[in-house]
Each structure stands twice: as structure tokens, then as C-alpha cells.
Amino acid sequence: AQKITQTQPGMFVQEKEAVTLDCTYDTSDPSYGLFWYKQPSSGEMIFLIYQGSYDQQNATEGRYSLNFQKARKSANLVISASQLGDSAMYFCAMREGSGYGGSQGNLIFGKGTKLSVKP
Amino acid sequence: NAGVTQTPKFQVLKTGQSMTLQCAQDMNHEYMSWYRQDPGMGLRLIHYSVGAGITDQGEVPNGYNVSRSTTEDFPLRLLSAAPSQTSVYFCASRTRALRRNEQFFGPGTRLTVL
């Protein structure tokens, strides 16, 4: 079974509108972390936002926020006021465990969502 | 700081050739990893290291070797390249000191095996 599922292969959004990228995860570990990365056409992986499983509040980083619904095992990325430069692939990833031990900290990635922002 | 650097950026190999992808980081991070990215897929873990002298296998280790003799360097070796190893390879590092354990990625190496 997939541990990270991103059900939207591609999405379009109008410039200046908000968009939500879906991510669901599967783990039995009570301690985990959820990450979103952006990959523009140039290919680099850019860290956007992080949510820990014990964090009480949803994470926010500028125009990015993470809608964390623990009971539903979902960690959707919300981008407010989309810009043309937001056009990219977006990957949701999970780290199982606290991150302080051996293999804990390695990331499991979803297949990504390609976001296109229309002017 | 240069962060995580990878060389080469692009490489074309013939089936059966060997090569080493280089990865270095100057952030004194304990953990380093190699991922591969194939079309339509997310990144998949090949090998990782939790410190100098310690390595372990990830999800897709076959056909690859690693070693970690220093904190800074984590090379990935392809012993006998196969077309199935055509991919983009990312090296990443992280520190165990930060709670969120963000991974820092290198720019990637695009490898084509003919």
C-alpha cells in the first residue's frame, strides 16, 4: 500500500487565486513528520513547509499553509494568492519516527502534483 | 556555505560502464542520503548514511554501492550501468539537531544509460 498518496496528477489555478494540493498518508507510527517540497522545471527540490504529528497548530510559511487533519491522515498544502512562479511539481513526503534514530528521517515521497498557474 | 553539491550535472553511460556520482555537503550534517527520481514517480531512497563509516540500504539499492569515509562526502557508485538506472539522482543531507529534520537536497545528476 502506498504510504503517501497524491491523487491529483495535474492542476490548474488562476493567478492570484488560492489552491489546495491534496496529500493523504498511511502510517502506524505515532511520531512522524510531513513535508512539502516544490520542484520547478529547473529540477531542484525546494523545501516549503513541515508539520509534526504532535504539532497542535497547522503549519504556515508565508503564502503556504498545511491543512493537517490527523484523524483523516491528510496533509493538504494550501497556496494562497497563486503566482506564475508557483508553477511546478509539488511533492508531499513523510518521515516516520521522531527523526533522531538511524533510518528515521528518510523521506517517503508521493508521486507529485503538477501545478500550472494561468495568467 | 555551498550546501549540498553534486557532480556531474549530466552524464551519459553505455550499458556495463561504471561510474561514481559525487556528493558533498559543508553543513556538518550527520545524515546523508541518495534518492532517484523517475518520470511520474516521487523520489525513492537508494542508500543512506547516519554518519561516517555507517551506511544502509533504502528502498531500491540494487546496482548501487556507497561508502562514507568522511562526514562531508557520500559518493554513489554504479558498478555496471543498466538502462533501468537512467534517472535523476539527488543527494540529500540533514542534521539530527533540528526537530523538523528538514532534508537539504543537491541540484541533482541526470544520468542516461544507453
JSON list of C-alpha atoms in Angstrom, two decimals:
[
{"chain": "A", "resi": 1, "resn": "ALA", "atom": "CA", "xyz": [0.00, 0.00, 0.00]},
{"chain": "A", "resi": 2, "resn": "GLN", "atom": "CA", "xyz": [1.21, 3.46, -0.78]},
{"chain": "A", "resi": 3, "resn": "LYS", "atom": "CA", "xyz": [2.28, 5.42, 2.23]},
{"chain": "A", "resi": 4, "resn": "ILE", "atom": "CA", "xyz": [1.87, 8.80, 0.55]},
{"chain": "A", "resi": 5, "resn": "THR", "atom": "CA", "xyz": [-0.91, 9.39, -1.94]},
{"chain": "A", "resi": 6, "resn": "GLN", "atom": "CA", "xyz": [-1.29, 12.46, -4.08]},
{"chain": "A", "resi": 7, "resn": "THR", "atom": "CA", "xyz": [-4.42, 11.96, -6.15]},
{"chain": "A", "resi": 8, "resn": "GLN", "atom": "CA", "xyz": [-4.09, 15.00, -8.41]},
{"chain": "A", "resi": 9, "resn": "PRO", "atom": "CA", "xyz": [-1.54, 14.39, -11.17]},
{"chain": "A", "resi": 10, "resn": "GLY", "atom": "CA", "xyz": [-2.11, 17.91, -12.52]},
{"chain": "A", "resi": 11, "resn": "MET", "atom": "CA", "xyz": [-3.97, 21.04, -11.52]},
{"chain": "A", "resi": 12, "resn": "PHE", "atom": "CA", "xyz": [-4.62, 24.47, -12.94]},
{"chain": "A", "resi": 13, "resn": "VAL", "atom": "CA", "xyz": [-5.22, 27.63, -10.95]},
{"chain": "A", "resi": 14, "resn": "GLN", "atom": "CA", "xyz": [-5.80, 31.20, -11.94]},
{"chain": "A", "resi": 15, "resn": "GLU", "atom": "CA", "xyz": [-3.18, 33.69, -10.87]},
{"chain": "A", "resi": 16, "resn": "LYS", "atom": "CA", "xyz": [-3.99, 35.34, -7.51]},
{"chain": "A", "resi": 17, "resn": "GLU", "atom": "CA", "xyz": [-6.41, 32.58, -6.52]},
{"chain": "A", "resi": 18, "resn": "ALA", "atom": "CA", "xyz": [-5.82, 30.05, -3.75]},
{"chain": "A", "resi": 19, "resn": "VAL", "atom": "CA", "xyz": [-5.23, 26.38, -4.49]},
{"chain": "A", "resi": 20, "resn": "THR", "atom": "CA", "xyz": [-5.21, 23.21, -2.39]},
{"chain": "A", "resi": 21, "resn": "LEU", "atom": "CA", "xyz": [-2.98, 20.26, -3.21]},
{"chain": "A", "resi": 22, "resn": "ASP", "atom": "CA", "xyz": [-4.11, 17.01, -1.64]},
{"chain": "A", "resi": 23, "resn": "CYS", "atom": "CA", "xyz": [-1.97, 14.56, 0.27]},
{"chain": "A", "resi": 24, "resn": "THR", "atom": "CA", "xyz": [-3.01, 11.55, 2.33]},
{"chain": "A", "resi": 25, "resn": "TYR", "atom": "CA", "xyz": [-0.63, 9.35, 4.24]},
{"chain": "A", "resi": 26, "resn": "ASP", "atom": "CA", "xyz": [-0.58, 5.99, 5.95]},
{"chain": "A", "resi": 27, "resn": "THR", "atom": "CA", "xyz": [1.46, 5.14, 9.00]},
{"chain": "A", "resi": 28, "resn": "SER", "atom": "CA", "xyz": [1.03, 3.33, 12.28]},
{"chain": "A", "resi": 29, "resn": "ASP", "atom": "CA", "xyz": [3.88, 5.25, 13.93]},
{"chain": "A", "resi": 30, "resn": "PRO", "atom": "CA", "xyz": [2.51, 7.88, 16.34]},
{"chain": "A", "resi": 31, "resn": "SER", "atom": "CA", "xyz": [5.51, 10.08, 15.70]},
{"chain": "A", "resi": 32, "resn": "TYR", "atom": "CA", "xyz": [6.01, 11.31, 12.16]},
{"chain": "A", "resi": 33, "resn": "GLY", "atom": "CA", "xyz": [6.62, 14.41, 10.12]},
{"chain": "A", "resi": 34, "resn": "LEU", "atom": "CA", "xyz": [5.08, 15.66, 6.93]},
{"chain": "A", "resi": 35, "resn": "PHE", "atom": "CA", "xyz": [6.89, 17.79, 4.38]},
{"chain": "A", "resi": 36, "resn": "TRP", "atom": "CA", "xyz": [6.06, 19.56, 1.18]},
{"chain": "A", "resi": 37, "resn": "TYR", "atom": "CA", "xyz": [8.67, 20.20, -1.47]},
{"chain": "A", "resi": 38, "resn": "LYS", "atom": "CA", "xyz": [8.46, 22.21, -4.67]},
{"chain": "A", "resi": 39, "resn": "GLN", "atom": "CA", "xyz": [10.31, 21.15, -7.80]},
{"chain": "A", "resi": 40, "resn": "PRO", "atom": "CA", "xyz": [10.37, 23.81, -10.54]},
{"chain": "A", "resi": 41, "resn": "SER", "atom": "CA", "xyz": [11.25, 22.96, -14.11]},
{"chain": "A", "resi": 42, "resn": "SER", "atom": "CA", "xyz": [14.91, 23.62, -13.28]},
{"chain": "A", "resi": 43, "resn": "GLY", "atom": "CA", "xyz": [14.82, 20.44, -11.21]},
{"chain": "A", "resi": 44, "resn": "GLU", "atom": "CA", "xyz": [15.93, 21.40, -7.71]},
{"chain": "A", "resi": 45, "resn": "MET", "atom": "CA", "xyz": [13.98, 20.33, -4.66]},
{"chain": "A", "resi": 46, "resn": "ILE", "atom": "CA", "xyz": [12.86, 23.27, -2.54]},
{"chain": "A", "resi": 47, "resn": "PHE", "atom": "CA", "xyz": [11.56, 22.74, 0.99]},
{"chain": "A", "resi": 48, "resn": "LEU", "atom": "CA", "xyz": [8.27, 24.57, 1.63]},
{"chain": "A", "resi": 49, "resn": "ILE", "atom": "CA", "xyz": [6.70, 23.55, 4.91]},
{"chain": "A", "resi": 50, "resn": "TYR", "atom": "CA", "xyz": [6.78, 20.99, 7.71]},
{"chain": "A", "resi": 51, "resn": "GLN", "atom": "CA", "xyz": [4.17, 19.58, 10.10]},
{"chain": "A", "resi": 52, "resn": "GLY", "atom": "CA", "xyz": [4.98, 17.34, 13.01]},
{"chain": "A", "resi": 53, "resn": "SER", "atom": "CA", "xyz": [2.47, 14.75, 14.14]},
{"chain": "A", "resi": 54, "resn": "TYR", "atom": "CA", "xyz": [2.31, 16.24, 17.62]},
{"chain": "A", "resi": 55, "resn": "ASP", "atom": "CA", "xyz": [2.03, 19.84, 16.48]},
{"chain": "A", "resi": 56, "resn": "GLN", "atom": "CA", "xyz": [-1.23, 21.33, 17.70]},
{"chain": "A", "resi": 57, "resn": "GLN", "atom": "CA", "xyz": [-1.48, 24.06, 15.13]},
{"chain": "A", "resi": 58, "resn": "ASN", "atom": "CA", "xyz": [-1.36, 23.89, 11.36]},
{"chain": "A", "resi": 59, "resn": "ALA", "atom": "CA", "xyz": [1.97, 24.98, 9.96]},
{"chain": "A", "resi": 60, "resn": "THR", "atom": "CA", "xyz": [2.26, 28.19, 7.96]},
{"chain": "A", "resi": 61, "resn": "GLU", "atom": "CA", "xyz": [5.16, 29.63, 5.98]},
{"chain": "A", "resi": 62, "resn": "GLY", "atom": "CA", "xyz": [4.31, 32.83, 4.16]},
{"chain": "A", "resi": 63, "resn": "ARG", "atom": "CA", "xyz": [1.78, 32.01, 1.41]},
{"chain": "A", "resi": 64, "resn": "TYR", "atom": "CA", "xyz": [1.96, 28.29, 2.24]},
{"chain": "A", "resi": 65, "resn": "SER", "atom": "CA", "xyz": [-0.12, 26.62, 4.88]},
{"chain": "A", "resi": 66, "resn": "LEU", "atom": "CA", "xyz": [-0.62, 22.99, 5.71]},
{"chain": "A", "resi": 67, "resn": "ASN", "atom": "CA", "xyz": [-4.14, 21.80, 6.45]},
{"chain": "A", "resi": 68, "resn": "PHE", "atom": "CA", "xyz": [-3.36, 18.94, 8.82]},
{"chain": "A", "resi": 69, "resn": "GLN", "atom": "CA", "xyz": [-6.26, 16.61, 9.63]},
{"chain": "A", "resi": 70, "resn": "LYS", "atom": "CA", "xyz": [-4.74, 13.89, 11.73]},
{"chain": "A", "resi": 71, "resn": "ALA", "atom": "CA", "xyz": [-7.83, 11.70, 12.06]},
{"chain": "A", "resi": 72, "resn": "ARG", "atom": "CA", "xyz": [-8.24, 11.67, 8.29]},
{"chain": "A", "resi": 73, "resn": "LYS", "atom": "CA", "xyz": [-4.50, 11.26, 7.75]},
{"chain": "A", "resi": 74, "resn": "SER", "atom": "CA", "xyz": [-4.39, 14.14, 5.36]},
{"chain": "A", "resi": 75, "resn": "ALA", "atom": "CA", "xyz": [-1.87, 16.96, 4.99]},
{"chain": "A", "resi": 76, "resn": "ASN", "atom": "CA", "xyz": [-3.04, 19.22, 2.23]},
{"chain": "A", "resi": 77, "resn": "LEU", "atom": "CA", "xyz": [-0.94, 22.14, 1.05]},
{"chain": "A", "resi": 78, "resn": "VAL", "atom": "CA", "xyz": [-2.74, 25.43, 0.57]},
{"chain": "A", "resi": 79, "resn": "ILE", "atom": "CA", "xyz": [-1.10, 28.11, -1.54]},
{"chain": "A", "resi": 80, "resn": "SER", "atom": "CA", "xyz": [-2.75, 31.49, -1.21]},
{"chain": "A", "resi": 81, "resn": "ALA", "atom": "CA", "xyz": [-2.64, 34.18, -3.91]},
{"chain": "A", "resi": 82, "resn": "SER", "atom": "CA", "xyz": [-1.01, 32.00, -6.56]},
{"chain": "A", "resi": 83, "resn": "GLN", "atom": "CA", "xyz": [1.79, 33.47, -8.62]},
{"chain": "A", "resi": 84, "resn": "LEU", "atom": "CA", "xyz": [3.13, 32.46, -12.01]},
{"chain": "A", "resi": 85, "resn": "GLY", "atom": "CA", "xyz": [6.32, 31.34, -10.29]},
{"chain": "A", "resi": 86, "resn": "ASP", "atom": "CA", "xyz": [4.32, 28.76, -8.35]},
{"chain": "A", "resi": 87, "resn": "SER", "atom": "CA", "xyz": [4.02, 26.64, -11.48]},
{"chain": "A", "resi": 88, "resn": "ALA", "atom": "CA", "xyz": [5.96, 23.48, -10.57]},
{"chain": "A", "resi": 89, "resn": "MET", "atom": "CA", "xyz": [5.73, 19.93, -9.33]},
{"chain": "A", "resi": 90, "resn": "TYR", "atom": "CA", "xyz": [4.80, 19.63, -5.68]},
{"chain": "A", "resi": 91, "resn": "PHE", "atom": "CA", "xyz": [5.71, 16.62, -3.60]},
{"chain": "A", "resi": 92, "resn": "CYS", "atom": "CA", "xyz": [4.31, 15.54, -0.28]},
{"chain": "A", "resi": 93, "resn": "ALA", "atom": "CA", "xyz": [6.67, 13.44, 1.83]},
{"chain": "A", "resi": 94, "resn": "MET", "atom": "CA", "xyz": [6.58, 11.71, 5.18]},
{"chain": "A", "resi": 95, "resn": "ARG", "atom": "CA", "xyz": [9.20, 10.85, 7.74]},
{"chain": "A", "resi": 96, "resn": "GLU", "atom": "CA", "xyz": [8.25, 8.02, 10.05]},
{"chain": "A", "resi": 97, "resn": "GLY", "atom": "CA", "xyz": [9.56, 8.19, 13.57]},
{"chain": "A", "resi": 98, "resn": "SER", "atom": "CA", "xyz": [10.99, 11.04, 15.56]},
{"chain": "A", "resi": 99, "resn": "GLY", "atom": "CA", "xyz": [13.87, 11.59, 13.22]},
{"chain": "A", "resi": 100, "resn": "TYR", "atom": "CA", "xyz": [16.57, 11.11, 15.83]},
{"chain": "A", "resi": 101, "resn": "GLY", "atom": "CA", "xyz": [17.42, 7.48, 15.23]},
{"chain": "A", "resi": 102, "resn": "GLY", "atom": "CA", "xyz": [19.14, 5.54, 12.42]},
{"chain": "A", "resi": 103, "resn": "SER", "atom": "CA", "xyz": [16.84, 5.25, 9.41]},
{"chain": "A", "resi": 104, "resn": "GLN", "atom": "CA", "xyz": [14.30, 7.60, 10.93]},
{"chain": "A", "resi": 105, "resn": "GLY", "atom": "CA", "xyz": [14.42, 10.78, 8.96]},
{"chain": "A", "resi": 106, "resn": "ASN", "atom": "CA", "xyz": [14.49, 9.28, 5.49]},
{"chain": "A", "resi": 107, "resn": "LEU", "atom": "CA", "xyz": [11.60, 10.55, 3.46]},
{"chain": "A", "resi": 108, "resn": "ILE", "atom": "CA", "xyz": [8.86, 8.64, 1.66]},
{"chain": "A", "resi": 109, "resn": "PHE", "atom": "CA", "xyz": [7.56, 10.66, -1.27]},
{"chain": "A", "resi": 110, "resn": "GLY", "atom": "CA", "xyz": [4.28, 10.80, -3.12]},
{"chain": "A", "resi": 111, "resn": "LYS", "atom": "CA", "xyz": [4.21, 10.87, -6.90]},
{"chain": "A", "resi": 112, "resn": "GLY", "atom": "CA", "xyz": [3.63, 14.58, -7.03]},
{"chain": "A", "resi": 113, "resn": "THR", "atom": "CA", "xyz": [1.14, 17.09, -8.39]},
{"chain": "A", "resi": 114, "resn": "LYS", "atom": "CA", "xyz": [1.97, 19.34, -11.31]},
{"chain": "A", "resi": 115, "resn": "LEU", "atom": "CA", "xyz": [0.55, 22.79, -10.68]},
{"chain": "A", "resi": 116, "resn": "SER", "atom": "CA", "xyz": [0.11, 25.23, -13.54]},
{"chain": "A", "resi": 117, "resn": "VAL", "atom": "CA", "xyz": [-0.76, 28.85, -12.77]},
{"chain": "A", "resi": 118, "resn": "LYS", "atom": "CA", "xyz": [-2.64, 30.65, -15.53]},
{"chain": "A", "resi": 119, "resn": "PRO", "atom": "CA", "xyz": [-2.21, 34.42, -16.02]},
{"chain": "B", "resi": 1, "resn": "ASN", "atom": "CA", "xyz": [28.01, 27.72, 2.62]},
{"chain": "B", "resi": 2, "resn": "ALA", "atom": "CA", "xyz": [27.68, 25.84, -0.66]},
{"chain": "B", "resi": 3, "resn": "GLY", "atom": "CA", "xyz": [25.11, 23.47, 0.87]},
{"chain": "B", "resi": 4, "resn": "VAL", "atom": "CA", "xyz": [24.87, 20.13, -0.93]},
{"chain": "B", "resi": 5, "resn": "THR", "atom": "CA", "xyz": [26.83, 19.87, -4.15]},
{"chain": "B", "resi": 6, "resn": "GLN", "atom": "CA", "xyz": [26.68, 17.12, -6.75]},
{"chain": "B", "resi": 7, "resn": "THR", "atom": "CA", "xyz": [28.88, 16.33, -9.73]},
{"chain": "B", "resi": 8, "resn": "PRO", "atom": "CA", "xyz": [28.45, 15.80, -12.57]},
{"chain": "B", "resi": 9, "resn": "LYS", "atom": "CA", "xyz": [25.20, 17.54, -13.52]},
{"chain": "B", "resi": 10, "resn": "PHE", "atom": "CA", "xyz": [24.73, 15.36, -16.58]},
{"chain": "B", "resi": 11, "resn": "GLN", "atom": "CA", "xyz": [26.22, 12.02, -17.60]},
{"chain": "B", "resi": 12, "resn": "VAL", "atom": "CA", "xyz": [25.71, 9.55, -20.43]},
{"chain": "B", "resi": 13, "resn": "LEU", "atom": "CA", "xyz": [26.96, 6.00, -19.98]},
{"chain": "B", "resi": 14, "resn": "LYS", "atom": "CA", "xyz": [26.93, 2.87, -22.04]},
{"chain": "B", "resi": 15, "resn": "THR", "atom": "CA", "xyz": [25.50, -0.32, -20.61]},
{"chain": "B", "resi": 16, "resn": "GLY", "atom": "CA", "xyz": [28.09, -2.05, -18.46]},
{"chain": "B", "resi": 17, "resn": "GLN", "atom": "CA", "xyz": [30.18, 1.01, -17.71]},
{"chain": "B", "resi": 18, "resn": "SER", "atom": "CA", "xyz": [30.84, 2.05, -14.14]},
{"chain": "B", "resi": 19, "resn": "MET", "atom": "CA", "xyz": [30.92, 5.49, -12.62]},
{"chain": "B", "resi": 20, "resn": "THR", "atom": "CA", "xyz": [30.72, 7.40, -9.36]},
{"chain": "B", "resi": 21, "resn": "LEU", "atom": "CA", "xyz": [28.31, 10.21, -8.63]},
{"chain": "B", "resi": 22, "resn": "GLN", "atom": "CA", "xyz": [29.85, 12.64, -6.21]},
{"chain": "B", "resi": 23, "resn": "CYS", "atom": "CA", "xyz": [28.04, 14.33, -3.33]},
{"chain": "B", "resi": 24, "resn": "ALA", "atom": "CA", "xyz": [29.45, 16.70, -0.76]},
{"chain": "B", "resi": 25, "resn": "GLN", "atom": "CA", "xyz": [27.97, 18.91, 1.96]},
{"chain": "B", "resi": 26, "resn": "ASP", "atom": "CA", "xyz": [29.59, 21.61, 4.07]},
{"chain": "B", "resi": 27, "resn": "MET", "atom": "CA", "xyz": [26.95, 21.89, 6.78]},
{"chain": "B", "resi": 28, "resn": "ASN", "atom": "CA", "xyz": [28.44, 19.21, 9.03]},
{"chain": "B", "resi": 29, "resn": "HIS", "atom": "CA", "xyz": [25.28, 17.17, 8.72]},
{"chain": "B", "resi": 30, "resn": "GLU", "atom": "CA", "xyz": [25.34, 13.70, 10.19]},
{"chain": "B", "resi": 31, "resn": "TYR", "atom": "CA", "xyz": [22.85, 12.12, 7.82]},
{"chain": "B", "resi": 32, "resn": "MET", "atom": "CA", "xyz": [23.19, 11.82, 4.06]},
{"chain": "B", "resi": 33, "resn": "SER", "atom": "CA", "xyz": [21.03, 10.02, 1.52]},
{"chain": "B", "resi": 34, "resn": "TRP", "atom": "CA", "xyz": [20.76, 9.19, -2.15]},
{"chain": "B", "resi": 35, "resn": "TYR", "atom": "CA", "xyz": [17.41, 9.23, -3.95]},
{"chain": "B", "resi": 36, "resn": "ARG", "atom": "CA", "xyz": [16.45, 8.56, -7.53]},
{"chain": "B", "resi": 37, "resn": "GLN", "atom": "CA", "xyz": [13.58, 10.20, -9.38]},
{"chain": "B", "resi": 38, "resn": "ASP", "atom": "CA", "xyz": [11.93, 8.54, -12.35]},
{"chain": "B", "resi": 39, "resn": "PRO", "atom": "CA", "xyz": [9.20, 10.06, -14.56]},
{"chain": "B", "resi": 40, "resn": "GLY", "atom": "CA", "xyz": [5.81, 10.00, -12.88]},
{"chain": "B", "resi": 41, "resn": "MET", "atom": "CA", "xyz": [7.34, 8.90, -9.60]},
{"chain": "B", "resi": 42, "resn": "GLY", "atom": "CA", "xyz": [8.36, 10.63, -6.48]},
{"chain": "B", "resi": 43, "resn": "LEU", "atom": "CA", "xyz": [11.85, 10.24, -5.10]},
{"chain": "B", "resi": 44, "resn": "ARG", "atom": "CA", "xyz": [12.87, 6.79, -3.92]},
{"chain": "B", "resi": 45, "resn": "LEU", "atom": "CA", "xyz": [15.61, 6.10, -1.42]},
{"chain": "B", "resi": 46, "resn": "ILE", "atom": "CA", "xyz": [18.64, 4.18, -2.66]},
{"chain": "B", "resi": 47, "resn": "HIS", "atom": "CA", "xyz": [21.12, 4.26, 0.26]},
{"chain": "B", "resi": 48, "resn": "TYR", "atom": "CA", "xyz": [21.67, 6.38, 3.29]},
{"chain": "B", "resi": 49, "resn": "SER", "atom": "CA", "xyz": [24.26, 7.04, 5.96]},
{"chain": "B", "resi": 50, "resn": "VAL", "atom": "CA", "xyz": [23.85, 8.15, 9.56]},
{"chain": "B", "resi": 51, "resn": "GLY", "atom": "CA", "xyz": [27.50, 9.03, 9.98]},
{"chain": "B", "resi": 52, "resn": "ALA", "atom": "CA", "xyz": [31.00, 8.36, 8.73]},
{"chain": "B", "resi": 53, "resn": "GLY", "atom": "CA", "xyz": [31.58, 4.65, 8.33]},
{"chain": "B", "resi": 54, "resn": "ILE", "atom": "CA", "xyz": [27.89, 3.75, 8.60]},
{"chain": "B", "resi": 55, "resn": "THR", "atom": "CA", "xyz": [25.66, 3.08, 5.60]},
{"chain": "B", "resi": 56, "resn": "ASP", "atom": "CA", "xyz": [22.46, 1.17, 4.97]},
{"chain": "B", "resi": 57, "resn": "GLN", "atom": "CA", "xyz": [20.14, 0.26, 2.14]},
{"chain": "B", "resi": 58, "resn": "GLY", "atom": "CA", "xyz": [16.99, 2.07, 1.19]},
{"chain": "B", "resi": 59, "resn": "GLU", "atom": "CA", "xyz": [14.08, 1.02, -0.99]},
{"chain": "B", "resi": 60, "resn": "VAL", "atom": "CA", "xyz": [15.95, 0.50, -4.29]},
{"chain": "B", "resi": 61, "resn": "PRO", "atom": "CA", "xyz": [19.61, -0.38, -3.51]},
{"chain": "B", "resi": 62, "resn": "ASN", "atom": "CA", "xyz": [20.33, -2.98, -6.21]},
{"chain": "B", "resi": 63, "resn": "GLY", "atom": "CA", "xyz": [23.09, -1.99, -8.61]},
{"chain": "B", "resi": 64, "resn": "TYR", "atom": "CA", "xyz": [24.49, 0.74, -6.36]},
{"chain": "B", "resi": 65, "resn": "ASN", "atom": "CA", "xyz": [27.22, 0.92, -3.75]},
{"chain": "B", "resi": 66, "resn": "VAL", "atom": "CA", "xyz": [28.02, 3.64, -1.26]},
{"chain": "B", "resi": 67, "resn": "SER", "atom": "CA", "xyz": [30.64, 4.41, 1.33]},
{"chain": "B", "resi": 68, "resn": "ARG", "atom": "CA", "xyz": [31.10, 7.23, 3.80]},
{"chain": "B", "resi": 69, "resn": "SER", "atom": "CA", "xyz": [34.68, 7.81, 4.82]},
{"chain": "B", "resi": 70, "resn": "THR", "atom": "CA", "xyz": [34.16, 11.43, 5.88]},
{"chain": "B", "resi": 71, "resn": "THR", "atom": "CA", "xyz": [31.27, 13.49, 7.20]},
{"chain": "B", "resi": 72, "resn": "GLU", "atom": "CA", "xyz": [31.34, 15.67, 4.10]},
{"chain": "B", "resi": 73, "resn": "ASP", "atom": "CA", "xyz": [31.31, 13.16, 1.25]},
{"chain": "B", "resi": 74, "resn": "PHE", "atom": "CA", "xyz": [28.89, 10.43, 0.22]},
{"chain": "B", "resi": 75, "resn": "PRO", "atom": "CA", "xyz": [29.64, 9.04, -3.26]},
{"chain": "B", "resi": 76, "resn": "LEU", "atom": "CA", "xyz": [27.28, 6.72, -5.11]},
{"chain": "B", "resi": 77, "resn": "ARG", "atom": "CA", "xyz": [28.83, 4.05, -7.32]},
{"chain": "B", "resi": 78, "resn": "LEU", "atom": "CA", "xyz": [27.20, 2.33, -10.24]},
{"chain": "B", "resi": 79, "resn": "LEU", "atom": "CA", "xyz": [29.14, -0.88, -10.74]},
{"chain": "B", "resi": 80, "resn": "SER", "atom": "CA", "xyz": [27.75, -1.94, -14.13]},
{"chain": "B", "resi": 81, "resn": "ALA", "atom": "CA", "xyz": [25.28, 0.55, -15.52]},
{"chain": "B", "resi": 82, "resn": "ALA", "atom": "CA", "xyz": [21.97, -0.65, -16.94]},
{"chain": "B", "resi": 83, "resn": "PRO", "atom": "CA", "xyz": [19.30, 1.27, -18.91]},
{"chain": "B", "resi": 84, "resn": "SER", "atom": "CA", "xyz": [16.98, 0.85, -15.90]},
{"chain": "B", "resi": 85, "resn": "GLN", "atom": "CA", "xyz": [19.32, 3.16, -13.99]},
{"chain": "B", "resi": 86, "resn": "THR", "atom": "CA", "xyz": [18.51, 6.06, -16.28]},
{"chain": "B", "resi": 87, "resn": "SER", "atom": "CA", "xyz": [17.16, 8.57, -13.80]},
{"chain": "B", "resi": 88, "resn": "VAL", "atom": "CA", "xyz": [17.77, 11.80, -11.96]},
{"chain": "B", "resi": 89, "resn": "TYR", "atom": "CA", "xyz": [19.78, 11.28, -8.80]},
{"chain": "B", "resi": 90, "resn": "PHE", "atom": "CA", "xyz": [19.51, 13.51, -5.77]},
{"chain": "B", "resi": 91, "resn": "CYS", "atom": "CA", "xyz": [21.80, 13.59, -2.80]},
{"chain": "B", "resi": 92, "resn": "ALA", "atom": "CA", "xyz": [20.41, 14.99, 0.45]},
{"chain": "B", "resi": 93, "resn": "SER", "atom": "CA", "xyz": [21.68, 15.75, 3.90]},
{"chain": "B", "resi": 94, "resn": "ARG", "atom": "CA", "xyz": [20.16, 16.65, 7.24]},
{"chain": "B", "resi": 95, "resn": "THR", "atom": "CA", "xyz": [21.15, 17.27, 10.80]},
{"chain": "B", "resi": 96, "resn": "ARG", "atom": "CA", "xyz": [19.71, 15.39, 13.72]},
{"chain": "B", "resi": 97, "resn": "ALA", "atom": "CA", "xyz": [19.81, 18.57, 15.74]},
{"chain": "B", "resi": 98, "resn": "LEU", "atom": "CA", "xyz": [16.67, 20.16, 14.32]},
{"chain": "B", "resi": 99, "resn": "ARG", "atom": "CA", "xyz": [13.29, 18.84, 15.33]},
{"chain": "B", "resi": 100, "resn": "ARG", "atom": "CA", "xyz": [11.82, 19.02, 11.89]},
{"chain": "B", "resi": 101, "resn": "ASN", "atom": "CA", "xyz": [14.81, 17.29, 10.30]},
{"chain": "B", "resi": 102, "resn": "GLU", "atom": "CA", "xyz": [14.45, 19.12, 7.02]},
{"chain": "B", "resi": 103, "resn": "GLN", "atom": "CA", "xyz": [16.44, 17.45, 4.27]},
{"chain": "B", "resi": 104, "resn": "PHE", "atom": "CA", "xyz": [18.60, 19.67, 2.08]},
{"chain": "B", "resi": 105, "resn": "PHE", "atom": "CA", "xyz": [18.86, 18.46, -1.49]},
{"chain": "B", "resi": 106, "resn": "GLY", "atom": "CA", "xyz": [21.62, 18.87, -4.01]},
{"chain": "B", "resi": 107, "resn": "PRO", "atom": "CA", "xyz": [20.83, 20.06, -7.56]},
{"chain": "B", "resi": 108, "resn": "GLY", "atom": "CA", "xyz": [20.67, 16.54, -8.98]},
{"chain": "B", "resi": 109, "resn": "THR", "atom": "CA", "xyz": [22.56, 14.49, -11.55]},
{"chain": "B", "resi": 110, "resn": "ARG", "atom": "CA", "xyz": [20.75, 13.50, -14.73]},
{"chain": "B", "resi": 111, "resn": "LEU", "atom": "CA", "xyz": [22.06, 10.10, -15.83]},
{"chain": "B", "resi": 112, "resn": "THR", "atom": "CA", "xyz": [21.29, 8.38, -19.11]},
{"chain": "B", "resi": 113, "resn": "VAL", "atom": "CA", "xyz": [22.38, 4.79, -19.73]},
{"chain": "B", "resi": 114, "resn": "LEU", "atom": "CA", "xyz": [22.31, 3.70, -23.37]}
]
